[in-house]
Amino acid sequence: MGTVYITQDDAFIGKTDERLQVKAQKKTLLDVPMLKVEGVVVLGRATISPAALTELLERKIPLSFLTGTGRYLGRLEPPLTKNIFVRSAQWQAAGDSDKAIHVVRSFIRGKLKNYRSMFLRAQRENAALNLQAAITRLEQAIAPINATDTIDSLRGLEGAGSAAYFGGFDALIRADGFRFESRRRRPPTDPVNALLSFGYALLLHDIQSAVNIVGFDPYLGYLHTQRYGRPSLALDLMEEFRPLVVDAVVLATLNRRSLTLSDFTTEALSQAVSLSDEGRRTFLRLYEQKKQSKFKHPVLGTQCTYQEAFEIQARLLAKYLMGETQQYPPLVLK
Amino acid sequence: MNDYIPIAALNQYDYCPHRCWRMFCAGEFLDNQYTLEGTHLHERVHTVGDGYREEVWQVRAVWLKSERYGLIGKADLIEAHDGCWYPVEYKRSAKGEFDNDALQVCAQALCLEEMTGQPITQGFVYYAQSHQRQAIALNDELRQAAIATLAAVKTLLETGQMPPAIYSPRCRGCSLRQQCLPQAAPKVDRYQETH
Ligand code: SF4
């Protein structure tokens, strides 16, 4: 089952026996055993019964609140594990320590290598595409990572690599009417950016859950430093997953015509673009499918889903910070 | 940290020191398993009726404590026949390949000896799945093993220092495997990322 998304405005989330029920306008929208629920994400407005709330907390099921357009509002978090050792190792590595530099390199290398793989694959599948310039720029950003010793310079490489990637991203979209010029957030003003932002918000919910389960303090990051109220560590760990999960789903959704322009609306004043209710449900379904899809974990050599990989990577990060391993290997897929 | 060693930790330590660390130092276990209220021996020992069965006195869910060994824990069942006490440990499973239940019974007996002032010569493990009841002789060898494990656990709880996770056949039956990823460390160390 995985994550339950509640998109219907004014839905009522309740609990009967051991089941989570979602109702709206006197109709039951969802009725699933609590056992199968790994997370709940409310998009928009919903009411939740005290009994359901208590049950979610007791079962350590996180509940996130996003606006209808996917902007992150906050979440109800089950208590952190008592694993003080993980948090203490995390804090000891804070700042410009060798460990911090190592993991920042890994996060960035992971993300940029996955960017490069996407471009290489697209190019293999479509000989007419010429992404070579962007690939070269990505490689120029990847090559010096391991020899770069300050987090600020590493951030620079990350910026250069991302610019190269988003500069070529438009070429990956093969659906008429959809264009990507540059990354625009807060608010996204075109459908592609709207989907990316929405997807990243969903991913953040998932990675934050993984980071919490392992016992980390989500607010202490290495690449993303402590800024007021930002779940920095989750943002760090998210880097390698952005292309693998969100960008891949966005491209598949568009290129397979699962969404069309009519699924998006533009707000008059802010130019903010958002998805229709139906479009949102479609995208959520595809995102969830992606998370449950399996692949072979390159380090462990075993099959896992992306959902499981979020936690595996968080645990590998904990192992590195606690000195159990010599490196933190980001998830890099071909 | 309280000064008493939970009896259950001995059993876990014997199974895998890393598991014991995860459960009792890092707190990765379900609280309710160990915080359930038990009965104190003196509260129930004299209640006749509900526990009386064929000349055997039975008291369930008894808190045990030993000042001498700094142990605390709960026995599933304490029985008395002919004025002798016996701890009985319930296991939901059939008898496992790994014989660490004896240690737990022995630690319970150490407490019980101190609490009753009487020597205890044997205990039992009851395997619910196979309905088997196995007698455990509380001989010197077992007592020494329990005391040695107790010392190791004490050090572990005091220092909080993590014993390494070492992959072994026991991992297959370990409920913490998903958290522990016992095979990850050597694999990570050998891993070569593609260019
Ligand atoms: S998985 Fe293996 S190494 Fe890890 S705690 Fe369990 S028994 Fe110990």
XYZ file of C-alpha atoms and ligand atoms in Angstrom:
537
model
C 0.000 0.000 0.000
C 2.669 2.485 1.017
C 1.738 6.121 1.284
C -1.863 7.268 1.398
C -2.453 10.572 -0.399
C -5.546 12.535 0.410
C -6.347 14.969 -2.319
C -10.035 15.543 -1.815
C -10.636 18.864 -0.129
C -12.624 18.613 3.095
C -12.088 14.901 3.372
C -12.516 13.304 6.766
C -9.818 10.907 7.944
C -11.028 8.496 10.567
C -10.317 5.159 12.078
C -12.596 2.163 12.509
C -11.130 -0.828 14.255
C -7.747 -1.338 12.706
C -8.575 0.465 9.499
C -7.919 3.910 8.163
C -10.914 5.406 6.441
C -11.193 8.487 4.313
C -14.604 9.910 3.618
C -15.920 12.933 1.778
C -19.467 14.025 1.134
C -20.762 10.900 2.838
C -18.852 8.636 0.493
C -16.015 6.361 1.537
C -12.999 7.142 -0.596
C -10.591 4.792 1.060
C -10.685 1.994 3.592
C -7.365 0.248 4.244
C -5.845 -1.723 7.105
C -3.574 0.463 9.234
C -0.926 -2.238 8.940
C -0.451 -1.430 5.288
C -0.088 2.328 5.698
C 3.452 3.660 5.694
C 2.694 7.335 5.514
C -0.170 9.769 5.046
C 0.076 12.910 2.967
C -2.732 15.436 3.017
C -2.840 17.753 0.037
C -5.107 20.656 0.734
C -7.653 20.575 3.525
C -8.723 17.585 5.517
C -10.059 16.855 8.963
C -8.587 14.068 10.977
C -10.239 12.425 13.941
C -8.392 12.322 17.259
C -8.583 8.529 17.232
C -6.957 8.325 13.820
C -4.296 10.802 14.877
C -3.408 8.796 17.971
C -3.318 5.607 15.977
C -0.942 7.101 13.408
C 1.387 8.310 16.138
C 1.345 5.019 17.953
C 2.119 3.138 14.817
C 4.828 5.650 13.989
C 3.200 6.557 10.709
C 4.170 10.084 9.653
C 1.516 12.525 8.486
C 2.531 15.394 6.216
C 0.532 18.434 5.209
C 1.058 19.967 1.803
C -0.940 22.647 0.089
C -3.014 21.569 -2.894
C -0.129 22.582 -5.151
C 2.351 20.562 -3.136
C 4.009 23.245 -1.046
C 5.235 21.671 2.157
C 3.477 22.967 5.265
C 4.619 20.647 7.994
C 4.224 17.259 9.470
C 3.269 15.281 12.471
C 6.250 13.189 13.327
C 6.369 10.093 15.467
C 9.017 10.375 18.170
C 12.623 10.031 17.083
C 14.205 6.731 17.950
C 16.225 6.728 21.102
C 19.313 6.162 19.044
C 21.323 9.011 20.486
C 24.466 7.507 18.933
C 23.344 8.296 15.411
C 22.500 11.881 16.292
C 25.707 12.331 18.180
C 27.742 11.050 15.207
C 25.738 13.342 12.947
C 26.513 16.381 15.096
C 30.163 15.480 15.477
C 30.568 15.642 11.728
C 28.889 19.054 11.465
C 30.616 21.924 9.704
C 33.708 21.427 7.582
C 34.839 18.097 8.991
C 36.370 15.412 6.779
C 33.237 13.353 7.133
C 31.022 16.261 6.155
C 33.144 16.902 3.074
C 33.037 13.222 2.172
C 29.255 12.978 2.350
C 28.706 16.253 0.513
C 30.914 14.919 -2.284
C 28.813 11.758 -2.326
C 25.471 13.572 -2.425
C 26.599 15.785 -5.298
C 28.404 13.047 -7.196
C 25.353 10.843 -6.866
C 23.028 13.464 -8.195
C 25.232 14.580 -11.065
C 26.080 11.045 -12.139
C 22.409 10.194 -12.211
C 21.796 13.341 -14.273
C 24.440 12.209 -16.700
C 22.937 8.717 -16.942
C 19.579 10.200 -17.848
C 21.115 12.202 -20.661
C 23.165 9.286 -21.931
C 20.124 7.042 -21.950
C 17.981 9.643 -23.711
C 20.668 10.028 -26.293
C 20.929 6.284 -26.850
C 17.175 6.026 -27.282
C 16.936 8.937 -29.659
C 19.829 9.452 -32.031
C 18.428 12.790 -33.124
C 19.084 14.264 -29.689
C 22.287 16.118 -29.186
C 22.972 16.370 -25.503
C 26.732 16.124 -25.834
C 27.427 19.693 -24.763
C 25.389 19.277 -21.587
C 26.977 15.888 -20.870
C 30.426 17.397 -21.252
C 29.556 20.191 -18.854
C 28.185 17.649 -16.387
C 31.389 15.658 -16.627
C 33.412 18.791 -16.061
C 31.458 19.301 -12.861
C 31.796 15.663 -11.763
C 35.515 15.231 -12.438
C 36.889 17.620 -9.775
C 34.453 16.586 -7.015
C 36.729 14.136 -5.244
C 39.634 16.570 -5.258
C 37.570 19.485 -3.981
C 38.050 20.147 -0.306
C 35.618 22.785 0.755
C 31.901 22.505 0.969
C 31.462 25.903 -0.647
C 33.440 24.880 -3.733
C 31.492 21.639 -3.841
C 28.295 23.664 -3.831
C 29.711 25.510 -6.814
C 30.200 22.244 -8.710
C 26.696 21.192 -7.792
C 25.376 24.489 -9.159
C 27.317 24.149 -12.406
C 26.183 20.553 -12.902
C 22.552 21.366 -12.195
C 22.672 24.301 -14.587
C 24.002 22.011 -17.336
C 21.290 19.477 -16.608
C 18.385 21.866 -16.526
C 19.820 23.577 -19.593
C 19.337 20.331 -21.517
C 16.207 19.068 -19.777
C 13.815 20.476 -22.378
C 15.225 18.050 -24.944
C 14.006 15.098 -22.876
C 10.383 16.186 -23.164
C 8.698 14.729 -26.212
C 5.117 15.772 -25.523
C 3.644 18.561 -27.640
C 2.886 21.749 -25.836
C 5.161 21.139 -22.883
C 8.325 23.164 -22.689
C 10.980 23.632 -20.078
C 13.066 26.790 -20.107
C 14.566 26.928 -16.674
C 13.879 25.823 -13.164
C 11.252 28.077 -11.588
C 9.966 27.626 -8.117
C 7.778 29.498 -5.671
C 5.582 29.519 -7.610
C 6.209 27.298 -10.605
C 4.864 29.151 -13.606
C 4.702 26.374 -16.186
C 3.416 22.779 -16.090
C 6.821 21.084 -16.127
C 8.106 23.136 -13.220
C 4.825 22.579 -11.396
C 5.281 18.810 -11.717
C 8.901 18.944 -10.627
C 8.067 21.022 -7.563
C 5.191 18.779 -6.687
C 7.340 15.681 -7.068
C 10.154 17.102 -4.938
C 7.681 17.899 -2.173
C 6.477 14.292 -2.201
C 10.028 13.007 -2.217
C 10.922 15.232 0.707
C 8.110 13.685 2.734
C 9.472 10.220 2.008
C 13.116 10.991 2.674
C 12.248 12.818 5.850
C 10.501 9.711 7.075
C 13.580 7.613 6.318
C 15.878 10.072 8.072
C 13.595 10.060 11.079
C 13.319 6.286 11.289
C 17.079 5.939 11.375
C 17.269 8.424 14.221
C 18.864 11.465 12.584
C 18.157 15.038 13.442
C 16.537 16.145 10.188
C 17.548 19.775 10.656
C 21.300 19.270 10.645
C 22.590 18.903 7.111
C 25.971 19.133 5.470
C 25.325 20.350 1.946
C 22.253 22.251 3.023
C 23.246 23.950 6.207
C 21.071 24.833 9.113
C 18.686 27.426 7.975
C 15.613 28.209 9.964
C 13.187 25.339 9.858
C 14.607 23.522 6.864
C 14.878 19.750 7.003
C 18.454 20.021 5.779
C 19.575 16.432 6.122
C 16.529 15.231 4.221
C 17.355 17.746 1.494
C 20.929 16.429 1.399
C 19.897 12.829 1.065
C 17.289 13.787 -1.491
C 19.865 14.938 -4.028
C 20.786 11.543 -5.449
C 17.097 10.578 -5.639
C 15.817 13.658 -7.473
C 16.692 12.427 -10.973
C 16.081 8.756 -10.182
C 12.605 9.203 -8.814
C 11.007 12.582 -9.469
C 12.538 13.656 -12.772
C 12.041 10.161 -14.155
C 8.357 10.152 -13.180
C 7.781 13.646 -14.551
C 9.317 12.733 -17.897
C 7.480 9.422 -18.120
C 4.189 11.113 -17.241
C 4.601 13.702 -19.958
C 6.139 11.518 -22.629
C 3.532 8.810 -22.246
C 0.828 11.476 -22.404
C -0.565 10.503 -19.017
C -1.191 14.197 -18.467
C -2.083 16.805 -21.031
C -2.127 20.575 -20.949
C -5.782 20.521 -19.980
C -4.787 19.001 -16.637
C -3.126 22.282 -15.636
C -4.511 25.655 -14.719
C -2.804 28.993 -14.394
C -3.716 31.382 -11.653
C -4.402 34.824 -13.077
C -2.379 37.040 -10.776
C 0.616 34.979 -9.670
C 0.899 32.943 -12.860
C 1.248 29.944 -10.581
C 0.489 26.758 -12.453
C -1.190 23.881 -10.719
C -2.652 20.501 -11.482
C -6.336 19.677 -11.671
C -7.679 17.253 -9.072
C -7.806 14.495 -11.627
C -4.293 15.280 -12.876
C -2.975 15.267 -9.357
C -4.435 11.857 -8.687
C -2.840 10.552 -11.873
C 0.552 11.933 -10.934
C 0.348 10.598 -7.388
C -0.465 7.168 -8.718
C 2.535 7.228 -11.046
C 4.819 8.541 -8.341
C 3.713 5.786 -5.973
C 4.225 3.182 -8.703
C 7.732 4.433 -9.261
C 8.519 4.214 -5.564
C 7.370 0.625 -5.468
C 9.357 -0.394 -8.551
C 12.302 -2.655 -7.962
C 15.928 -2.565 -8.954
C 19.152 -4.139 -7.841
C 20.934 -2.091 -5.233
C 24.440 -1.620 -6.622
C 26.170 -1.796 -3.242
C 24.173 -4.436 -1.424
C 23.514 -6.483 -4.540
C 19.949 -7.227 -3.477
C 16.607 -6.238 -4.942
C 14.862 -3.289 -3.372
C 12.237 -0.686 -4.147
C 13.000 3.025 -4.196
C 10.895 3.320 -1.076
C 13.220 0.842 0.632
C 16.265 2.502 -0.872
C 15.424 5.772 0.926
C 15.878 3.980 4.218
C 18.840 1.913 3.058
C 20.718 5.065 2.021
C 19.878 6.725 5.333
C 21.229 3.674 7.153
C 24.367 3.621 5.033
C 24.838 7.285 5.880
C 24.482 6.472 9.579
C 27.003 3.657 9.245
C 29.517 5.962 7.638
C 29.056 8.710 10.213
C 29.371 6.200 13.042
C 32.589 4.833 11.637
C 31.269 1.433 10.614
C 32.192 1.950 6.959
C 34.930 3.747 5.055
C 32.614 5.594 2.700
C 29.082 6.719 2.038
C 28.145 5.356 -1.387
C 25.380 7.392 -3.025
C 22.810 5.477 -5.031
C 24.068 5.726 -8.590
C 22.136 3.834 -11.233
C 23.047 3.279 -14.830
C 20.621 4.805 32.842
C 19.395 2.724 35.727
C 21.921 0.568 37.472
C 20.106 -2.706 37.143
C 20.749 -4.912 34.144
C 17.597 -6.160 32.430
C 17.646 -9.956 32.447
C 16.421 -9.982 28.865
C 19.621 -8.212 27.830
C 21.705 -11.251 28.769
C 19.800 -13.421 26.406
C 20.133 -10.844 23.632
C 23.826 -10.353 24.269
C 24.427 -14.054 24.035
C 22.573 -14.101 20.727
C 24.477 -11.145 19.305
C 26.256 -8.337 21.174
C 25.401 -5.871 18.411
C 21.730 -6.738 18.729
C 21.948 -6.215 22.460
C 23.474 -2.786 21.835
C 20.734 -1.850 19.382
C 18.021 -2.901 21.780
C 19.327 -1.676 25.082
C 21.696 1.173 24.195
C 20.202 2.579 21.018
C 16.648 1.849 22.148
C 15.564 0.134 18.978
C 12.912 -2.090 20.410
C 9.272 -1.745 21.128
C 9.011 -0.192 24.545
C 5.938 -1.998 25.669
C 7.692 -5.327 25.612
C 9.776 -4.332 28.581
C 7.645 -1.797 30.355
C 4.636 -4.016 30.876
C 3.704 -4.120 34.494
C 4.337 -7.392 36.203
C 3.346 -8.722 39.546
C 5.668 -8.587 42.483
C 6.403 -11.952 43.892
C 5.164 -11.115 47.358
C 1.846 -9.845 46.008
C 0.851 -13.063 44.388
C 2.638 -15.825 46.128
C -0.004 -16.219 48.777
C -3.048 -15.978 46.581
C -4.495 -19.410 46.539
C -6.890 -20.602 43.893
C -6.093 -19.109 40.559
C -2.686 -20.652 40.382
C -3.211 -23.977 42.009
C -2.618 -26.965 39.766
C -1.768 -30.498 40.852
C 0.254 -29.670 43.921
C 2.096 -26.970 42.042
C 1.915 -23.334 43.002
C 2.101 -20.988 40.040
C 2.572 -17.247 39.887
C 2.651 -15.456 36.589
C 4.461 -12.323 35.409
C 6.636 -11.829 38.440
C 9.166 -9.038 38.844
C 12.541 -10.342 39.870
C 15.458 -8.424 41.243
C 18.874 -9.160 42.614
C 20.877 -6.590 44.529
C 23.939 -8.756 44.500
C 24.081 -9.078 40.722
C 22.312 -5.844 39.902
C 19.715 -7.686 37.870
C 16.121 -6.876 37.185
C 13.541 -8.538 35.027
C 10.365 -10.415 34.791
C 9.679 -14.125 34.912
C 6.772 -15.406 32.886
C 6.009 -17.986 35.504
C 7.316 -19.091 38.844
C 6.332 -22.467 40.166
C 6.784 -24.122 43.501
C 6.682 -27.809 44.139
C 7.508 -29.273 47.512
C 8.697 -25.949 48.770
C 11.188 -25.427 45.927
C 10.881 -22.578 43.458
C 11.428 -22.919 39.723
C 11.443 -20.211 37.097
C 9.682 -21.077 33.845
C 10.366 -19.073 30.724
C 7.812 -19.097 27.911
C 8.950 -18.984 24.330
C 6.398 -18.527 21.621
C 8.577 -20.342 19.117
C 9.777 -23.904 19.009
C 13.181 -24.554 20.473
C 15.667 -22.582 18.406
C 19.071 -23.527 17.163
C 20.656 -21.160 19.612
C 20.585 -22.084 23.194
C 20.534 -18.762 24.975
C 17.275 -19.287 26.817
C 19.116 -21.224 29.512
C 21.051 -18.088 30.417
C 17.872 -16.167 30.938
C 16.409 -18.846 33.193
C 19.656 -18.941 35.115
C 19.600 -15.178 35.664
C 16.023 -15.452 36.878
C 17.111 -18.150 39.278
C 19.901 -15.963 40.657
C 17.295 -13.337 41.509
C 14.906 -15.865 42.909
C 17.560 -17.354 45.165
C 18.261 -13.955 46.604
C 14.583 -13.133 47.006
C 13.574 -16.411 48.655
C 16.817 -17.278 50.385
C 16.586 -20.797 49.004
C 18.860 -22.544 46.544
C 17.313 -23.222 43.174
C 18.387 -26.303 41.354
C 16.530 -26.157 38.106
C 14.344 -24.119 35.813
C 12.317 -24.727 32.677
C 11.836 -23.348 29.241
C 8.437 -23.933 27.733
C 8.231 -23.836 23.938
C 4.654 -22.969 23.070
C 4.800 -24.014 19.461
C 5.905 -27.555 20.194
C 4.381 -27.737 23.708
C 7.748 -28.867 24.926
C 8.928 -28.248 28.392
C 12.633 -28.476 28.810
C 14.326 -28.759 32.182
C 17.438 -26.719 32.691
C 19.930 -27.768 35.335
C 21.288 -24.734 37.115
C 24.778 -26.116 37.473
C 28.025 -24.247 38.090
C 28.922 -24.092 34.458
C 25.704 -22.312 33.544
C 25.974 -19.988 36.526
C 29.514 -19.019 35.537
C 28.380 -18.372 31.982
C 25.513 -16.203 33.193
C 27.765 -14.192 35.486
C 30.346 -13.683 32.730
C 27.654 -12.520 30.302
C 26.292 -10.249 32.976
C 29.686 -8.565 33.321
C 29.954 -8.093 29.558
C 26.464 -6.605 29.372
C 27.248 -4.279 32.265
C 30.274 -2.936 30.407
C 28.232 -2.545 27.249
C 25.480 -0.579 28.983
C 27.956 1.594 30.848
C 30.137 2.510 27.885
C 27.492 2.413 25.166
C 30.255 1.321 22.847
C 28.857 -0.416 19.814
C 30.039 -3.984 19.206
C 30.434 -4.521 15.457
C 27.634 -6.120 13.480
C 29.080 -9.407 12.296
C 27.138 -11.411 9.788
C 26.336 -14.942 10.906
C 23.565 -17.519 10.470
C 21.817 -15.899 13.408
C 21.122 -12.827 11.330
C 18.567 -14.789 9.363
C 16.301 -15.054 12.342
C 17.022 -11.580 13.702
C 14.176 -9.105 13.829
C 16.592 -6.163 13.638
C 18.166 -7.245 10.415
C 16.547 -4.515 8.359
C 17.920 -1.872 10.677
C 21.282 -3.529 11.101
C 22.101 -4.480 7.489
C 24.814 -6.816 8.774
C 26.300 -7.402 5.349
C 26.491 -3.759 4.384
C 29.793 -2.711 5.925
C 32.087 -5.115 4.037
C 30.094 -4.543 0.857
C 30.367 -0.764 1.178
C 34.079 -1.013 1.806
C 34.588 -3.140 -1.292
C 32.273 -1.039 -3.450
C 33.704 0.823 -6.408
C 31.420 3.438 -7.863
C 31.398 3.473 -11.667
C 33.603 6.294 -12.950
S 21.273 -8.816 11.944
Fe 22.930 -10.133 12.697
S 24.568 -8.726 13.322
Fe 22.697 -7.533 13.099
S 21.827 -7.456 15.145
Fe 20.853 -9.171 14.119
S 22.114 -10.941 14.610
Fe 23.333 -9.129 15.129
